[in-house]
PDB file of C-alpha atoms in Angstrom:
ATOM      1  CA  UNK A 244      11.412  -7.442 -11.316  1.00  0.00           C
ATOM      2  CA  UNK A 245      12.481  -6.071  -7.914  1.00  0.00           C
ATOM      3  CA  UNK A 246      10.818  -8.142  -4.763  1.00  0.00           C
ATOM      4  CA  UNK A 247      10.446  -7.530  -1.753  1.00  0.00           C
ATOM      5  CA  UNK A 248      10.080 -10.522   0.732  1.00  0.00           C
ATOM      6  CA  UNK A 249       8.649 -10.169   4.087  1.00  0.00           C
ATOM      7  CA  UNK A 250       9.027 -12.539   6.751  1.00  0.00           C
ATOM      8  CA  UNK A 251       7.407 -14.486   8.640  1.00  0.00           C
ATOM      9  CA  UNK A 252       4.647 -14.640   7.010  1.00  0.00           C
ATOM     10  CA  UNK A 253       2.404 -14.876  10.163  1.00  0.00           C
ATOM     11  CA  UNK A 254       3.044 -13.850  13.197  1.00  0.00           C
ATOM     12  CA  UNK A 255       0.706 -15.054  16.398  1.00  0.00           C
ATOM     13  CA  UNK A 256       2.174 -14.123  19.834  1.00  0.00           C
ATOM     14  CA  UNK A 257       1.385 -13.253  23.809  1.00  0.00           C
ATOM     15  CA  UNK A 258       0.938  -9.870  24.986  1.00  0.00           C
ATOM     16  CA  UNK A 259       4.123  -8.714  26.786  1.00  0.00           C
ATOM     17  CA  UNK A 260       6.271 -10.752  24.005  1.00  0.00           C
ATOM     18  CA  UNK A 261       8.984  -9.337  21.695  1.00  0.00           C
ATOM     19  CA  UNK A 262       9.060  -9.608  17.527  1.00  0.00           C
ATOM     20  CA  UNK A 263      10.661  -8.380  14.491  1.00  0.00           C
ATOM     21  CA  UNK A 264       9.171  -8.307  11.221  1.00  0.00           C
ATOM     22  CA  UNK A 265      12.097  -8.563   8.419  1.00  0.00           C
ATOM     23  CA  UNK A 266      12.014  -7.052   4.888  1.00  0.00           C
ATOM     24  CA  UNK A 267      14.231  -8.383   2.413  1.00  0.00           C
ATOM     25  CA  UNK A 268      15.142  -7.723  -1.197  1.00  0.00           C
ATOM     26  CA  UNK A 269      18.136  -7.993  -3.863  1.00  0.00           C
ATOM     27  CA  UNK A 270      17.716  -4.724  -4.908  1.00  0.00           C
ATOM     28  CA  UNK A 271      18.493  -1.155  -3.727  1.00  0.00           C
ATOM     29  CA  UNK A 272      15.736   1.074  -2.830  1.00  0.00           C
ATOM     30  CA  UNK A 273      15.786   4.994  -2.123  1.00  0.00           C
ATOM     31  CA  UNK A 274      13.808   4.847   0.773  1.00  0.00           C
ATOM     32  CA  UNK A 275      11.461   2.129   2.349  1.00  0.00           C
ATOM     33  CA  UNK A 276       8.294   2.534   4.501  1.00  0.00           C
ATOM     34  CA  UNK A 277       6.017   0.621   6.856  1.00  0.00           C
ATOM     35  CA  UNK A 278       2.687   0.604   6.546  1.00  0.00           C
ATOM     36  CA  UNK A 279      -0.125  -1.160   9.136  1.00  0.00           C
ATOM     37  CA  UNK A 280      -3.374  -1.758   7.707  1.00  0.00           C
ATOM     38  CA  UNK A 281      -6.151  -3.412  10.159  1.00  0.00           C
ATOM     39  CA  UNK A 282      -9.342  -4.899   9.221  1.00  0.00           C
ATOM     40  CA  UNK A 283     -11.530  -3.558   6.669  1.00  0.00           C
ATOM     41  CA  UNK A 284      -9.395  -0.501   6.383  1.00  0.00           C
ATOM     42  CA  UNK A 285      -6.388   1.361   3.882  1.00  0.00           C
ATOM     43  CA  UNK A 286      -2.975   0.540   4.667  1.00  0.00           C
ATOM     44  CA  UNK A 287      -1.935   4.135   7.185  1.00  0.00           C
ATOM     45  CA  UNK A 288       2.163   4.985   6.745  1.00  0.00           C
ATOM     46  CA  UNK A 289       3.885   4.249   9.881  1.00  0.00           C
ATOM     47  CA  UNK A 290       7.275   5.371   8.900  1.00  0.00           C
ATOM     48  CA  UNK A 291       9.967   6.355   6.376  1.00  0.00           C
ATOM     49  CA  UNK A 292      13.729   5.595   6.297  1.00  0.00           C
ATOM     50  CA  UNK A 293      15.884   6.773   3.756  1.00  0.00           C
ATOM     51  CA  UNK A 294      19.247   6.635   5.139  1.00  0.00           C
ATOM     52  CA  UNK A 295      21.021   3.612   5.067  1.00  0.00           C
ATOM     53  CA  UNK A 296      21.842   2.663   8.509  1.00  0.00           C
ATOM     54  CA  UNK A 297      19.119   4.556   9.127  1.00  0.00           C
ATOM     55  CA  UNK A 298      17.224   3.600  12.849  1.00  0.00           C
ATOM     56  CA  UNK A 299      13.401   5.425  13.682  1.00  0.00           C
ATOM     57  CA  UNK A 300      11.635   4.910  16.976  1.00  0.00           C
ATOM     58  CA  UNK A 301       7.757   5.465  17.319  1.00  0.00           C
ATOM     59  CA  UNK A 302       7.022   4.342  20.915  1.00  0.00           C
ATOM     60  CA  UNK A 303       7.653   0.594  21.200  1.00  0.00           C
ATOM     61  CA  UNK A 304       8.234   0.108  17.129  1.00  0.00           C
ATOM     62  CA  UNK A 305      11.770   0.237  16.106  1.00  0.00           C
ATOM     63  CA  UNK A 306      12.502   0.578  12.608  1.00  0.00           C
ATOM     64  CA  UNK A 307      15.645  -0.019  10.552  1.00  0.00           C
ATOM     65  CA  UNK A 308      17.043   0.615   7.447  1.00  0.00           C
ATOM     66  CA  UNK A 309      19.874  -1.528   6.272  1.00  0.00           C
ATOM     67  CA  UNK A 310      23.444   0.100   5.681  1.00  0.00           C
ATOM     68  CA  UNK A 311      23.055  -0.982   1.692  1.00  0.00           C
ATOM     69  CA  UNK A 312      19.379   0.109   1.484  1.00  0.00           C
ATOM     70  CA  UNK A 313      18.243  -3.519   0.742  1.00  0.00           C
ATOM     71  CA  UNK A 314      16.723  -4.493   3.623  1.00  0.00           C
ATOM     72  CA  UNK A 315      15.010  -3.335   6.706  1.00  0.00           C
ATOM     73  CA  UNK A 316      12.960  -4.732  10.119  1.00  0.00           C
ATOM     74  CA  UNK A 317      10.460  -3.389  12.526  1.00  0.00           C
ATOM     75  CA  UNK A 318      11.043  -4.626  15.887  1.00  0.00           C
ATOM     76  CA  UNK A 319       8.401  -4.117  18.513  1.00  0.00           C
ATOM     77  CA  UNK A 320       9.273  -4.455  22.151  1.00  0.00           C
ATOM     78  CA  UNK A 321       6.156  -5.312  24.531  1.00  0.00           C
ATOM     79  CA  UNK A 322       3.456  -5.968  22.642  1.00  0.00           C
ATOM     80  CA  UNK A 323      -0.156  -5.566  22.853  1.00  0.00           C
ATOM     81  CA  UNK A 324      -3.128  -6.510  21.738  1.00  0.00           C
ATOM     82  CA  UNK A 325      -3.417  -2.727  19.356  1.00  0.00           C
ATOM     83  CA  UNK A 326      -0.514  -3.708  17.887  1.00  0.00           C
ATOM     84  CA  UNK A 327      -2.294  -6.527  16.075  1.00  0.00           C
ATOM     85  CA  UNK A 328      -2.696  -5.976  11.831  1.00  0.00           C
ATOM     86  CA  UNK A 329      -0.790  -6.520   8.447  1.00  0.00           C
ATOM     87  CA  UNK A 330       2.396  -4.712   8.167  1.00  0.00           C
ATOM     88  CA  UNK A 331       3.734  -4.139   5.210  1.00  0.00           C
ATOM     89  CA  UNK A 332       7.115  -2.477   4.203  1.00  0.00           C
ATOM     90  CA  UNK A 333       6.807  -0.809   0.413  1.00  0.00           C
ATOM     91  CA  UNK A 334      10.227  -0.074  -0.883  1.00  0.00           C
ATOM     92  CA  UNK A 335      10.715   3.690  -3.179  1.00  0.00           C
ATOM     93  CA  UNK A 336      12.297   2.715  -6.737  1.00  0.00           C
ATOM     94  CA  UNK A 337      15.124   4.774  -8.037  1.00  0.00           C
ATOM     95  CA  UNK A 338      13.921   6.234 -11.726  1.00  0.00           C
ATOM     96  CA  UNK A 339      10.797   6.116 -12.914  1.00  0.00           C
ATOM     97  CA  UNK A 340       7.420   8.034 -11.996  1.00  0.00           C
ATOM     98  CA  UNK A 341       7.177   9.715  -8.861  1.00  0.00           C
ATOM     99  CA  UNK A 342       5.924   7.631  -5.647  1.00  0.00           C
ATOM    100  CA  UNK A 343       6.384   4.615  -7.514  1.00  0.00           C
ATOM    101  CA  UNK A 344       6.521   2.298  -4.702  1.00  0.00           C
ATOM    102  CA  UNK A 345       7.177  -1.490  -4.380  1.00  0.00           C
ATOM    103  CA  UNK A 346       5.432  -3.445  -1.798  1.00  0.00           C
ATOM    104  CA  UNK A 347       6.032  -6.594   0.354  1.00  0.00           C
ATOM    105  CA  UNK A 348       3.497  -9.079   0.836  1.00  0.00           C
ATOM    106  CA  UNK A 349       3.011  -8.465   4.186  1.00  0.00           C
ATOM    107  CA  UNK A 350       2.946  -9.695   8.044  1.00  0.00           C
ATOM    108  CA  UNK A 351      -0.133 -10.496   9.494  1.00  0.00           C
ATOM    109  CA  UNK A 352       0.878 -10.214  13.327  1.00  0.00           C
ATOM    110  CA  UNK A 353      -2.125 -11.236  15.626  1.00  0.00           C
ATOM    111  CA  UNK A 354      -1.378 -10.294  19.823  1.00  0.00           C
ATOM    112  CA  UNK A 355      -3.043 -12.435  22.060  1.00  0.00           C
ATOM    113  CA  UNK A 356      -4.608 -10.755  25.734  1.00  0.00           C
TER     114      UNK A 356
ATOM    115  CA  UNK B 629      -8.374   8.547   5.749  1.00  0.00           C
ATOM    116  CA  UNK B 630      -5.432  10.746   4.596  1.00  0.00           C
ATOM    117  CA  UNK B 631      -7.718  12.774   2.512  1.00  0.00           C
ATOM    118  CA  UNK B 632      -9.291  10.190   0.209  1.00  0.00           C
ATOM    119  CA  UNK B 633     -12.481   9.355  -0.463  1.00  0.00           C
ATOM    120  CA  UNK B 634     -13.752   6.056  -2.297  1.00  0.00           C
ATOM    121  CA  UNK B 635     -16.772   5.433  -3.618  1.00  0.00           C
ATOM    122  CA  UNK B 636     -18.610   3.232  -3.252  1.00  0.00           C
ATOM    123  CA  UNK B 637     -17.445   0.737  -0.159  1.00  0.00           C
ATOM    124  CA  UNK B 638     -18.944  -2.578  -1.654  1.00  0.00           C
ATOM    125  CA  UNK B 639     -20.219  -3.575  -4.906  1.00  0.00           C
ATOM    126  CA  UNK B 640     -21.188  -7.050  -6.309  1.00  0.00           C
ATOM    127  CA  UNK B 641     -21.662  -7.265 -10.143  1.00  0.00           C
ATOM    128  CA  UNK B 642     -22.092  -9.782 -12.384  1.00  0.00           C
ATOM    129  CA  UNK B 643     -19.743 -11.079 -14.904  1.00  0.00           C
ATOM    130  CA  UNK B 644     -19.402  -9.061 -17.873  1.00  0.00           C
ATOM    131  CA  UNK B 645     -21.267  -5.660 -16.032  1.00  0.00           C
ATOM    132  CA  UNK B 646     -19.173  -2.218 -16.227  1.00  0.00           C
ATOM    133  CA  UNK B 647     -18.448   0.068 -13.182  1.00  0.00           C
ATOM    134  CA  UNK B 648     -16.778   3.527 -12.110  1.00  0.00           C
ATOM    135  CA  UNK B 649     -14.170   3.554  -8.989  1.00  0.00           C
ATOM    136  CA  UNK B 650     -14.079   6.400  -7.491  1.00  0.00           C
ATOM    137  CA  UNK B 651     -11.330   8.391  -5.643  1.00  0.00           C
ATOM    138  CA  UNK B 652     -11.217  12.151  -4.853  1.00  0.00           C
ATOM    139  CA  UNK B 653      -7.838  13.361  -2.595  1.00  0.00           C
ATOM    140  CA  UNK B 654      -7.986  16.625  -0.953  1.00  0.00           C
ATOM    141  CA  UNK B 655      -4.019  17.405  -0.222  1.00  0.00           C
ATOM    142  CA  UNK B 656      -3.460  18.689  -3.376  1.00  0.00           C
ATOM    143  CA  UNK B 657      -0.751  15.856  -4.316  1.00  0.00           C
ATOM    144  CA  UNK B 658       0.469  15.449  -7.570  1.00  0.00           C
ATOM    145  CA  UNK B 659       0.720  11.581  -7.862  1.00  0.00           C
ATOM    146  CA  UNK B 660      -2.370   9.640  -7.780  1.00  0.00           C
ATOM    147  CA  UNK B 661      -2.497   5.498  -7.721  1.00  0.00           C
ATOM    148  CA  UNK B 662      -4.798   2.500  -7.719  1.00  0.00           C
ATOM    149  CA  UNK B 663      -3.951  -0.822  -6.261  1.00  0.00           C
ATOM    150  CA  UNK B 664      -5.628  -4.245  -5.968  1.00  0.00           C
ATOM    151  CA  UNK B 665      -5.284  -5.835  -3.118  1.00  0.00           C
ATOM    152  CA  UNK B 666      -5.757  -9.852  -2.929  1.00  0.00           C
ATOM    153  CA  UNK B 667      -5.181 -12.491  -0.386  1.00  0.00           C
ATOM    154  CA  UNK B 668      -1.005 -13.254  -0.159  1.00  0.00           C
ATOM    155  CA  UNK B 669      -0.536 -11.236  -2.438  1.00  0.00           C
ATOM    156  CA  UNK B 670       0.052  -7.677  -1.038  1.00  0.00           C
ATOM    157  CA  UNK B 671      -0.453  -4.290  -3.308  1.00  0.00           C
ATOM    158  CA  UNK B 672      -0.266  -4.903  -6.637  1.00  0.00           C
ATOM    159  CA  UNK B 673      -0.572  -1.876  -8.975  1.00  0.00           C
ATOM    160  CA  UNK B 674      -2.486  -1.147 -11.487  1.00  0.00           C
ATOM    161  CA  UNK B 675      -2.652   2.388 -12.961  1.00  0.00           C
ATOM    162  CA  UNK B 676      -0.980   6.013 -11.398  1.00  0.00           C
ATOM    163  CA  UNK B 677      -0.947   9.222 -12.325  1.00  0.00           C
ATOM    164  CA  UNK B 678       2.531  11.162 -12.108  1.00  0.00           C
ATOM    165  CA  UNK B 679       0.398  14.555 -12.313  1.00  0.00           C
ATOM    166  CA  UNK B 680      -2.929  15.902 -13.831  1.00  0.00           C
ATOM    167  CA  UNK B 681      -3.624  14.506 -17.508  1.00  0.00           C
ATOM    168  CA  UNK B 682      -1.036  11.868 -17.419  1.00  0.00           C
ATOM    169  CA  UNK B 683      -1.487   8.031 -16.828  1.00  0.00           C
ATOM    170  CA  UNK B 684       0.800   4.789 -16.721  1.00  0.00           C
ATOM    171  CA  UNK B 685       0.075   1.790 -16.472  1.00  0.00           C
ATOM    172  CA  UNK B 686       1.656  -0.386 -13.582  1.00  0.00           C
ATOM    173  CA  UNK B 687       2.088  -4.278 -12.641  1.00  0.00           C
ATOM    174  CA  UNK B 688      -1.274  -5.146 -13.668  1.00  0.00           C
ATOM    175  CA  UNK B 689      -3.059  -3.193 -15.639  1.00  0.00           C
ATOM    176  CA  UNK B 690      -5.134  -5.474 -18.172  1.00  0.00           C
ATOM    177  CA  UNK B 691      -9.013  -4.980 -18.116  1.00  0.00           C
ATOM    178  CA  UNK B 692      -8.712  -1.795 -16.368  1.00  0.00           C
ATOM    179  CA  UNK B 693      -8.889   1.789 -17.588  1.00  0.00           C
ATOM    180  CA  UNK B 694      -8.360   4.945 -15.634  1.00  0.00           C
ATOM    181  CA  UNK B 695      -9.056   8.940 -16.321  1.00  0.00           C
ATOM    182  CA  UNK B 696      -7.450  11.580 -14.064  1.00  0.00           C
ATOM    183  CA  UNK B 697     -10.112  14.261 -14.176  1.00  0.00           C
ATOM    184  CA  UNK B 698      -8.297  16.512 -12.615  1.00  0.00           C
ATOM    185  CA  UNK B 699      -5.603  17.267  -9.631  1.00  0.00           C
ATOM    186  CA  UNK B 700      -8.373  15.739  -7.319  1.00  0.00           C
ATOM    187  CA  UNK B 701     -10.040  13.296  -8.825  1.00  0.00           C
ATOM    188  CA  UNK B 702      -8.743   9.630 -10.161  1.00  0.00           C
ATOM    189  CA  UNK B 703     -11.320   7.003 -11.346  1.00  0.00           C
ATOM    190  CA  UNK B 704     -10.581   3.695 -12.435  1.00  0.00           C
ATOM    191  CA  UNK B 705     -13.098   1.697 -14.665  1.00  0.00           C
ATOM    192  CA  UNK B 706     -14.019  -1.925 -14.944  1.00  0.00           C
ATOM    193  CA  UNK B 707     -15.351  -2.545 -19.129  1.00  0.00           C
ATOM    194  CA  UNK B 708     -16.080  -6.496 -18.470  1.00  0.00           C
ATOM    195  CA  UNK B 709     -15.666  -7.571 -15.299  1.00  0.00           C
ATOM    196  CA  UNK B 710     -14.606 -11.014 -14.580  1.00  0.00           C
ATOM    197  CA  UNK B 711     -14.498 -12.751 -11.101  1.00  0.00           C
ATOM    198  CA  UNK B 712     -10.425 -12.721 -11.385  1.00  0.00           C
ATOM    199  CA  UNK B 713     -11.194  -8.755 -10.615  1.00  0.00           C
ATOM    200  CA  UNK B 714     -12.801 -10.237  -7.233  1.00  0.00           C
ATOM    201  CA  UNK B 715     -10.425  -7.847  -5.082  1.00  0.00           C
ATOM    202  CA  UNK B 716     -10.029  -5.305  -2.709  1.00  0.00           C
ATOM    203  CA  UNK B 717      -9.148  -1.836  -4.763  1.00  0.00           C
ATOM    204  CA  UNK B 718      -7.177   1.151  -3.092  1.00  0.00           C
ATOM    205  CA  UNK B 719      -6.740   4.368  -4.446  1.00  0.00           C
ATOM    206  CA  UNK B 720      -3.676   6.558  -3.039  1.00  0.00           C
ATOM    207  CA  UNK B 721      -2.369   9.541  -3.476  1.00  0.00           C
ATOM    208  CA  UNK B 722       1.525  10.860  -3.056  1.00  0.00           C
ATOM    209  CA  UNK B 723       3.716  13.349  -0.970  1.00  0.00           C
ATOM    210  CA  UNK B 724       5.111  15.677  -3.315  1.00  0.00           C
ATOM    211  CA  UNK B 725       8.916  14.823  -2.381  1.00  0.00           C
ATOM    212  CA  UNK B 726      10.261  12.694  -4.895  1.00  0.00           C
ATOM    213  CA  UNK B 727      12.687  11.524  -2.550  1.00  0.00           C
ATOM    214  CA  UNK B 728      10.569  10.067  -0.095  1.00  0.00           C
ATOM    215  CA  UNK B 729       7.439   8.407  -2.216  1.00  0.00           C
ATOM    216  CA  UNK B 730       5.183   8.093   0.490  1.00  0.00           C
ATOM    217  CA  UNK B 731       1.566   6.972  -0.257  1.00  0.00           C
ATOM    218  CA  UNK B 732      -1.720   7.479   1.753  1.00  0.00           C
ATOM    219  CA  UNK B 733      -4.510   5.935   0.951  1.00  0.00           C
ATOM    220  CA  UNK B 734      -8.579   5.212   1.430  1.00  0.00           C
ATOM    221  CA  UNK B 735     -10.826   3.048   3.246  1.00  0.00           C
ATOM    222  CA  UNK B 736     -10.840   0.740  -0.223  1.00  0.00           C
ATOM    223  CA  UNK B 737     -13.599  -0.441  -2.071  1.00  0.00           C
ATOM    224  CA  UNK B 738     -14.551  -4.209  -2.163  1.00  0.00           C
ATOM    225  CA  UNK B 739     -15.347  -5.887  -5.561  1.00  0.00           C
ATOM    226  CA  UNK B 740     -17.246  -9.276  -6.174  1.00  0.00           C
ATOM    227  CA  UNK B 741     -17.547 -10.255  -9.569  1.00  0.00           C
ATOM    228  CA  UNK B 742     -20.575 -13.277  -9.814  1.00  0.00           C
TER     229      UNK B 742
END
């Protein structure tokens, strides 16, 4: 069974502060995504990476792909208070149906005022 | 909500009552999904549909049942519930790129089983 592990777990920091968000797994995946989900709400797709090595900016949220496709991080730089939710990186399985996607468990990152 | 719609937002039942999930897209996708969603425990899924009148079943599947009506519509049904079905239930749809396998999905529907 392919994994993917997401850590930490919880996240509670100060606006203004730095984090990354890591997103491990043994096993190589064609592409990987982010997703945030807040409160009450469907998980919206932040981003996609496909190429290992692969490095996508969207504002102050810094995504990367590792160079063997295993792995990835999300790294935000100054953050507030909007930024707070669960983040979860879903990994794209090589083979079977289309969209077939594996996900993390998740980081629930809370941003205090 | 990327095109989905879920119906309905909240139900309680009562162990052993049936119910209908509903999920219409309206991006004209091919690939249509259901997930669970529980505490710790991420998205776990349980049924998708590669295309119209195909189904598969996915990481849990047991004491679920789905029907894709057609390109738009994906329901997934509940026979007996039980309170370990006590979860948060997403329905998805997919970008047509089978490179990319992106997934978009509703507002979710929240399940209590009594």
């Amino acid at each position: 069974t392919q994994l993917l592990e997401q850590s930490p777990q919880f996240l509670s920091i100060q606006e203004g502060e730095n984090l990354t968000v890591y997103c491990n797994s043994s096993s190589v995946f064609s592409s990987l995504q982010w997703y945030r989900q807040e409160p009450g709400e469907g998980p919206v797709l932040l981003v996609t990476v496909v190429t290992g090595g692969e490095v996508k900016k969207l504002k102050r949220l810094t995504f990367q792909f590792g160079d063997a496709r295993k792995d990835s991080s999300l790294h935000i730089t100054a953050a507030q208070p909007g930024d707070t939710g669960l983040y979860l990186c879903a990994g794209g399985r090589y083979g079977g149906s289309q969209g077939n996607l594996i996900f993390g468990k998740g980081t629930k990152l809370s941003v205090k005022p | 909500n990327a095109g989905v719609t879920q119906t309905p937002k909240f139900q309680v039942l009562k162990t052993g009552q049936s119910m209908t999930l509903q999920c219409a897209q309206d991006m004209n996708h091919n690939s249509m999904y259901w997930y669970r969603q529980d505490p710790g425990m991420g998205l776990r899924l349980i049924y998708y549909s590669a295309s119209e009148g195909t189904t598969d079943k996915g990481e849990v599947p047991n004491g679920y049942n789905v029907s894709r009506l057609n390109k738009r519509e994906f329901s997934l049904r509940l026979e007996s519930a039980a309170p370990s079905q006590t979860s948060v239930y997403f329905c998805g749809h997919g970008s047509p790129g089978t490179s990319f396998r992106e997934q978009y999905f509703g507002p979710g529907t929240r399940l209590t089983v009594t």
